[in-house]
């Protein structure tokens, strides 16, 4: 009886892990995504994976937000944000399947390259 319980627990664990792994691969990326500008500078441009996202007007600093439509792609995305003073910041590897909001601040490292 004890061996049957251990076998049942082992099989249950394997099934749970398999289902979790399968669910991970079927996640859908967010189509609409909210950007919250928590910095003290206005955001003038945003690009996701090299695609420029239109803002309409600058996203003012001080906890203002805007919801944008994301281009097609996978779950992990790289955001490149340009502020009104010309500084560019990168937010790499944002999981848009798990999260539907990104808080923009001044702490990420500067983007490299042109």
CSV table of N, CA and C in Angstrom, one decimal:
chain,number,residue,atom,x,y,z
A,1,UNK,N,0.8,-1.2,0.0
A,1,UNK,CA,0.0,0.0,0.0
A,1,UNK,C,0.9,1.3,0.0
A,2,UNK,N,2.0,1.2,0.8
A,2,UNK,CA,2.9,2.4,0.8
A,2,UNK,C,3.5,2.7,-0.5
A,3,UNK,N,3.9,1.6,-1.3
A,3,UNK,CA,4.5,1.8,-2.6
A,3,UNK,C,3.5,2.4,-3.6
A,4,UNK,N,2.2,2.0,-3.4
A,4,UNK,CA,1.2,2.5,-4.3
A,4,UNK,C,1.0,4.0,-4.1
A,5,UNK,N,1.1,4.5,-2.9
A,5,UNK,CA,0.9,5.9,-2.6
A,5,UNK,C,2.1,6.7,-3.1
A,6,UNK,N,3.3,6.2,-3.0
A,6,UNK,CA,4.5,6.8,-3.5
A,6,UNK,C,4.4,6.9,-5.1
A,7,UNK,N,4.0,5.8,-5.7
A,7,UNK,CA,3.8,5.8,-7.1
A,7,UNK,C,2.8,6.8,-7.6
A,8,UNK,N,1.7,6.9,-6.8
A,8,UNK,CA,0.6,7.9,-7.2
A,8,UNK,C,1.1,9.3,-7.0
A,9,UNK,N,1.9,9.6,-6.0
A,9,UNK,CA,2.4,10.9,-5.8
A,9,UNK,C,3.4,11.3,-6.9
A,10,UNK,N,4.2,10.3,-7.3
A,10,UNK,CA,5.2,10.6,-8.3
A,10,UNK,C,4.5,10.8,-9.7
A,11,UNK,N,3.5,10.1,-10.0
A,11,UNK,CA,2.8,10.3,-11.2
A,11,UNK,C,2.0,11.6,-11.2
A,12,UNK,N,1.4,11.9,-10.1
A,12,UNK,CA,0.7,13.2,-10.0
A,12,UNK,C,1.7,14.4,-10.1
A,13,UNK,N,2.8,14.3,-9.6
A,13,UNK,CA,3.8,15.4,-9.7
A,13,UNK,C,4.2,15.5,-11.2
A,14,UNK,N,4.5,14.4,-11.8
A,14,UNK,CA,4.9,14.5,-13.3
A,14,UNK,C,3.8,15.1,-14.1
A,15,UNK,N,2.6,14.7,-13.9
A,15,UNK,CA,1.4,15.2,-14.6
A,15,UNK,C,1.3,16.7,-14.4
A,16,UNK,N,1.4,17.1,-13.2
A,16,UNK,CA,1.3,18.6,-12.8
A,16,UNK,C,2.4,19.4,-13.5
A,17,UNK,N,3.6,18.9,-13.5
A,17,UNK,CA,4.7,19.6,-14.1
A,17,UNK,C,4.5,19.6,-15.7
A,18,UNK,N,4.0,18.5,-16.2
A,18,UNK,CA,3.7,18.5,-17.7
A,18,UNK,C,2.7,19.5,-18.1
A,19,UNK,N,1.6,19.6,-17.3
A,19,UNK,CA,0.5,20.5,-17.6
A,19,UNK,C,1.0,22.0,-17.4
A,20,UNK,N,1.8,22.2,-16.4
A,20,UNK,CA,2.4,23.6,-16.2
A,20,UNK,C,3.3,24.0,-17.4
A,21,UNK,N,4.1,23.0,-17.8
A,21,UNK,CA,5.0,23.3,-19.0
A,21,UNK,C,4.2,23.6,-20.2
A,22,UNK,N,3.1,22.8,-20.4
A,22,UNK,CA,2.2,23.0,-21.6
A,22,UNK,C,1.5,24.3,-21.6
A,23,UNK,N,1.1,24.7,-20.4
A,23,UNK,CA,0.4,26.0,-20.2
A,23,UNK,C,1.4,27.2,-20.5
A,24,UNK,N,2.6,27.0,-20.1
A,24,UNK,CA,3.6,28.0,-20.3
A,24,UNK,C,3.8,28.3,-21.8
A,25,UNK,N,3.7,27.3,-22.7
A,25,UNK,CA,3.9,27.5,-24.1
A,25,UNK,C,2.7,27.9,-24.9
A,26,UNK,N,1.5,28.0,-24.2
A,26,UNK,CA,0.3,28.4,-24.9
A,26,UNK,C,-0.2,29.7,-24.4
A,27,UNK,N,0.7,30.4,-23.7
A,27,UNK,CA,0.3,31.8,-23.2
A,27,UNK,C,0.2,32.7,-24.4
A,28,UNK,N,-0.7,33.6,-24.3
A,28,UNK,CA,-0.9,34.6,-25.3
A,28,UNK,C,-0.4,36.0,-24.9
A,29,UNK,N,0.4,36.6,-25.7
A,29,UNK,CA,0.9,38.0,-25.4
A,29,UNK,C,-0.2,39.0,-25.3
A,30,UNK,N,-0.1,40.0,-24.5
A,30,UNK,CA,-1.1,41.0,-24.3
A,30,UNK,C,-1.1,41.8,-25.6
A,31,UNK,N,-2.3,42.2,-26.0
A,31,UNK,CA,-2.5,43.0,-27.2
A,31,UNK,C,-2.5,44.4,-26.8
A,32,UNK,N,-3.1,44.7,-25.7
A,32,UNK,CA,-3.1,46.1,-25.2
A,32,UNK,C,-2.2,46.1,-23.9
A,33,UNK,N,-1.5,47.2,-23.8
A,33,UNK,CA,-0.5,47.2,-22.7
A,33,UNK,C,-0.4,48.6,-22.2
A,34,UNK,N,-0.4,48.7,-20.8
A,34,UNK,CA,-0.4,50.0,-20.2
A,34,UNK,C,1.0,50.4,-19.8
A,35,UNK,N,1.4,51.6,-20.1
A,35,UNK,CA,2.6,52.2,-19.7
A,35,UNK,C,2.4,53.3,-18.7
A,36,UNK,N,3.0,53.2,-17.5
A,36,UNK,CA,2.9,54.2,-16.5
A,36,UNK,C,4.2,54.9,-16.4
A,37,UNK,N,4.2,56.2,-16.6
A,37,UNK,CA,5.4,57.1,-16.5
A,37,UNK,C,5.6,57.6,-15.1
A,38,UNK,N,6.4,56.9,-14.3
A,38,UNK,CA,6.7,57.3,-12.9
A,38,UNK,C,7.9,58.2,-12.8
A,39,UNK,N,8.5,58.5,-14.0
A,39,UNK,CA,9.7,59.4,-13.9
A,39,UNK,C,9.2,60.8,-13.8
A,40,UNK,N,10.2,61.7,-13.7
A,40,UNK,CA,9.8,63.2,-13.7
A,40,UNK,C,10.0,63.8,-15.1
A,41,UNK,N,10.2,63.0,-16.1
A,41,UNK,CA,10.4,63.5,-17.5
A,41,UNK,C,9.3,62.9,-18.4
A,42,UNK,N,8.9,63.7,-19.4
A,42,UNK,CA,7.9,63.2,-20.4
A,42,UNK,C,8.6,62.2,-21.3
A,43,UNK,N,7.8,61.2,-21.7
A,43,UNK,CA,8.2,60.2,-22.7
A,43,UNK,C,7.7,60.6,-24.0
A,44,UNK,N,8.6,60.7,-25.0
A,44,UNK,CA,8.3,61.2,-26.3
A,44,UNK,C,8.2,60.1,-27.4
A,45,UNK,N,8.8,58.9,-27.1
A,45,UNK,CA,8.8,57.8,-28.1
A,45,UNK,C,9.0,56.5,-27.3
A,46,UNK,N,8.3,55.4,-27.9
A,46,UNK,CA,8.4,54.1,-27.3
A,46,UNK,C,8.5,53.1,-28.5
A,47,UNK,N,9.5,52.2,-28.5
A,47,UNK,CA,9.6,51.2,-29.5
A,47,UNK,C,9.6,49.8,-28.8
A,48,UNK,N,8.9,48.9,-29.3
A,48,UNK,CA,8.8,47.5,-28.8
A,48,UNK,C,9.4,46.6,-29.9
A,49,UNK,N,10.5,46.0,-29.6
A,49,UNK,CA,11.1,45.1,-30.5
A,49,UNK,C,11.4,45.7,-31.8
A,50,UNK,N,11.8,47.0,-31.8
A,50,UNK,CA,12.1,47.7,-33.0
A,50,UNK,C,11.0,48.4,-33.7
A,51,UNK,N,9.7,48.1,-33.3
A,51,UNK,CA,8.5,48.7,-33.9
A,51,UNK,C,8.1,50.0,-33.0
A,52,UNK,N,8.0,51.1,-33.7
A,52,UNK,CA,7.7,52.3,-32.9
A,52,UNK,C,6.2,52.3,-32.6
A,53,UNK,N,5.9,52.6,-31.4
A,53,UNK,CA,4.5,52.6,-30.9
A,53,UNK,C,4.0,54.1,-30.9
A,54,UNK,N,3.0,54.4,-31.6
A,54,UNK,CA,2.5,55.8,-31.6
A,54,UNK,C,1.9,56.2,-30.2
A,55,UNK,N,2.3,57.3,-29.7
A,55,UNK,CA,1.8,57.8,-28.4
A,55,UNK,C,0.7,58.9,-28.6
A,56,UNK,N,0.8,59.6,-29.8
A,56,UNK,CA,-0.2,60.7,-30.0
A,56,UNK,C,0.4,62.0,-29.5
A,57,UNK,N,0.6,62.0,-28.2
A,57,UNK,CA,1.3,63.2,-27.6
A,57,UNK,C,2.2,62.6,-26.5
A,58,UNK,N,3.2,63.4,-26.1
A,58,UNK,CA,4.1,62.9,-25.0
A,58,UNK,C,3.4,62.5,-23.8
A,59,UNK,N,3.9,61.4,-23.2
A,59,UNK,CA,3.4,60.9,-21.9
A,59,UNK,C,4.1,61.6,-20.8
A,60,UNK,N,3.3,62.5,-20.2
A,60,UNK,CA,3.9,63.4,-19.1
A,60,UNK,C,4.4,62.6,-17.9
A,61,UNK,N,5.4,63.0,-17.3
A,61,UNK,CA,6.0,62.4,-16.1
A,61,UNK,C,5.0,62.6,-14.9
A,62,UNK,N,5.3,61.8,-13.8
A,62,UNK,CA,4.5,62.0,-12.6
A,62,UNK,C,3.3,61.1,-12.5
A,63,UNK,N,3.4,59.8,-12.9
A,63,UNK,CA,2.4,58.7,-12.7
A,63,UNK,C,1.3,58.8,-13.7
A,64,UNK,N,1.5,59.4,-14.9
A,64,UNK,CA,0.5,59.4,-15.9
A,64,UNK,C,0.6,58.0,-16.7
A,65,UNK,N,-0.5,57.6,-17.3
A,65,UNK,CA,-0.4,56.4,-18.0
A,65,UNK,C,-1.1,56.4,-19.4
A,66,UNK,N,-0.7,55.5,-20.2
A,66,UNK,CA,-1.3,55.4,-21.5
A,66,UNK,C,-1.4,53.9,-21.9
A,67,UNK,N,-2.5,53.5,-22.5
A,67,UNK,CA,-2.6,52.1,-23.0
A,67,UNK,C,-2.3,52.1,-24.5
A,68,UNK,N,-1.4,51.2,-24.9
A,68,UNK,CA,-1.0,51.2,-26.3
A,68,UNK,C,-1.3,49.8,-26.8
A,69,UNK,N,-1.4,49.7,-28.2
A,69,UNK,CA,-1.5,48.4,-28.8
A,69,UNK,C,-0.1,47.8,-29.1
A,70,UNK,N,0.2,46.6,-28.7
A,70,UNK,CA,1.5,46.0,-29.0
A,70,UNK,C,1.5,45.4,-30.4
A,71,UNK,N,2.6,45.4,-31.1
A,71,UNK,CA,2.8,44.7,-32.3
A,71,UNK,C,2.8,43.2,-32.0
A,72,UNK,N,2.5,42.4,-33.0
A,72,UNK,CA,2.6,40.9,-32.9
A,72,UNK,C,4.0,40.5,-32.4
A,73,UNK,N,4.0,39.3,-31.7
A,73,UNK,CA,5.3,38.8,-31.3
A,73,UNK,C,5.1,37.9,-30.1
A,74,UNK,N,6.2,37.4,-29.5
A,74,UNK,CA,6.2,36.5,-28.4
A,74,UNK,C,5.9,37.1,-27.1
A,75,UNK,N,6.2,36.4,-26.0
A,75,UNK,CA,5.9,36.8,-24.7
A,75,UNK,C,7.0,37.8,-24.2
A,76,UNK,N,8.2,37.6,-24.5
A,76,UNK,CA,9.3,38.4,-24.0
A,76,UNK,C,9.6,39.5,-25.0
A,77,UNK,N,9.5,40.7,-24.5
A,77,UNK,CA,9.7,41.9,-25.4
A,77,UNK,C,10.7,42.9,-24.8
A,78,UNK,N,11.4,43.6,-25.7
A,78,UNK,CA,12.3,44.6,-25.3
A,78,UNK,C,11.6,46.0,-25.6
A,79,UNK,N,11.5,46.8,-24.6
A,79,UNK,CA,11.0,48.1,-24.8
A,79,UNK,C,12.1,49.1,-24.8
A,80,UNK,N,12.1,50.1,-25.7
A,80,UNK,CA,13.0,51.2,-25.7
A,80,UNK,C,12.3,52.5,-25.6
A,81,UNK,N,12.6,53.3,-24.6
A,81,UNK,CA,11.8,54.5,-24.2
A,81,UNK,C,12.7,55.7,-24.4
A,82,UNK,N,12.2,56.7,-25.1
A,82,UNK,CA,12.9,58.0,-25.3
A,82,UNK,C,12.2,59.1,-24.5
A,83,UNK,N,13.0,59.8,-23.7
A,83,UNK,CA,12.4,60.8,-22.8
A,83,UNK,C,12.6,62.2,-23.5
A,84,UNK,N,11.9,63.2,-23.1
A,84,UNK,CA,12.0,64.5,-23.7
A,84,UNK,C,13.4,65.2,-23.7
A,85,UNK,N,14.2,64.8,-22.8
A,85,UNK,CA,15.6,65.3,-22.7
A,85,UNK,C,16.5,64.6,-23.6
A,86,UNK,N,16.0,63.6,-24.4
A,86,UNK,CA,16.8,62.9,-25.4
A,86,UNK,C,17.4,61.6,-24.8
A,87,UNK,N,17.3,61.3,-23.5
A,87,UNK,CA,17.8,60.1,-23.0
A,87,UNK,C,17.0,58.9,-23.4
A,88,UNK,N,17.6,57.8,-23.7
A,88,UNK,CA,16.9,56.6,-24.1
A,88,UNK,C,17.2,55.5,-23.0
A,89,UNK,N,16.1,54.8,-22.6
A,89,UNK,CA,16.3,53.8,-21.6
A,89,UNK,C,15.7,52.5,-22.2
A,90,UNK,N,16.3,51.3,-21.8
A,90,UNK,CA,15.8,50.1,-22.3
A,90,UNK,C,15.3,49.2,-21.2
A,91,UNK,N,14.2,48.6,-21.4
A,91,UNK,CA,13.6,47.6,-20.5
A,91,UNK,C,13.5,46.3,-21.3
A,92,UNK,N,14.5,45.5,-21.0
A,92,UNK,CA,14.6,44.2,-21.8
A,92,UNK,C,13.9,43.1,-21.2
A,93,UNK,N,13.4,42.2,-22.0
A,93,UNK,CA,12.8,40.9,-21.5
A,93,UNK,C,11.5,41.1,-20.7
A,94,UNK,N,10.7,42.0,-21.0
A,94,UNK,CA,9.4,42.2,-20.3
A,94,UNK,C,8.4,41.1,-20.8
A,95,UNK,N,7.9,40.4,-19.9
A,95,UNK,CA,7.0,39.3,-20.2
A,95,UNK,C,5.6,39.8,-20.4
A,96,UNK,N,5.1,40.1,-21.6
A,96,UNK,CA,3.8,40.6,-21.8
A,96,UNK,C,2.7,39.6,-21.8
A,97,UNK,N,3.1,38.3,-21.6
A,97,UNK,CA,2.0,37.3,-21.3
A,97,UNK,C,1.6,37.3,-19.8
A,98,UNK,N,2.6,37.5,-19.0
A,98,UNK,CA,2.3,37.6,-17.5
A,98,UNK,C,1.9,38.9,-17.0
A,99,UNK,N,2.4,40.0,-17.6
A,99,UNK,CA,2.2,41.3,-17.1
A,99,UNK,C,1.5,42.2,-18.2
A,100,UNK,N,0.7,43.1,-17.9
A,100,UNK,CA,0.0,44.0,-18.8
A,100,UNK,C,0.3,45.4,-18.6
A,101,UNK,N,1.3,45.7,-17.7
A,101,UNK,CA,1.6,47.0,-17.4
A,101,UNK,C,3.2,47.1,-17.2
A,102,UNK,N,3.7,48.3,-17.5
A,102,UNK,CA,5.1,48.6,-17.3
A,102,UNK,C,5.3,49.9,-16.7
A,103,UNK,N,6.0,50.0,-15.6
A,103,UNK,CA,6.2,51.3,-14.9
A,103,UNK,C,7.5,51.8,-15.4
A,104,UNK,N,7.5,52.9,-16.0
A,104,UNK,CA,8.7,53.6,-16.6
A,104,UNK,C,9.3,54.5,-15.5
A,105,UNK,N,10.6,54.3,-15.2
A,105,UNK,CA,11.3,55.1,-14.2
A,105,UNK,C,12.7,55.4,-14.8
A,106,UNK,N,13.4,56.1,-14.0
A,106,UNK,CA,14.8,56.5,-14.5
A,106,UNK,C,15.9,55.5,-14.1
A,107,UNK,N,15.5,54.4,-13.4
A,107,UNK,CA,16.6,53.5,-13.0
A,107,UNK,C,17.2,52.5,-14.0
A,108,UNK,N,16.5,52.1,-15.1
A,108,UNK,CA,17.2,51.1,-16.0
A,108,UNK,C,18.4,51.8,-16.7
A,109,UNK,N,19.3,50.9,-17.1
A,109,UNK,CA,20.5,51.4,-17.8
A,109,UNK,C,20.1,52.0,-19.1
A,110,UNK,N,21.0,52.9,-19.6
A,110,UNK,CA,20.8,53.5,-20.9
A,110,UNK,C,20.9,52.5,-22.0
A,111,UNK,N,20.2,52.7,-23.0
A,111,UNK,CA,20.2,51.8,-24.2
A,111,UNK,C,21.5,52.0,-24.9
A,112,UNK,N,22.0,50.9,-25.4
A,112,UNK,CA,23.3,51.0,-26.2
A,112,UNK,C,23.0,51.1,-27.7
A,113,UNK,N,23.9,51.6,-28.4
A,113,UNK,CA,23.7,51.6,-29.8
A,113,UNK,C,22.9,52.8,-30.2
A,114,UNK,N,22.7,53.0,-31.5
A,114,UNK,CA,22.0,54.2,-32.1
A,114,UNK,C,20.6,53.9,-32.3
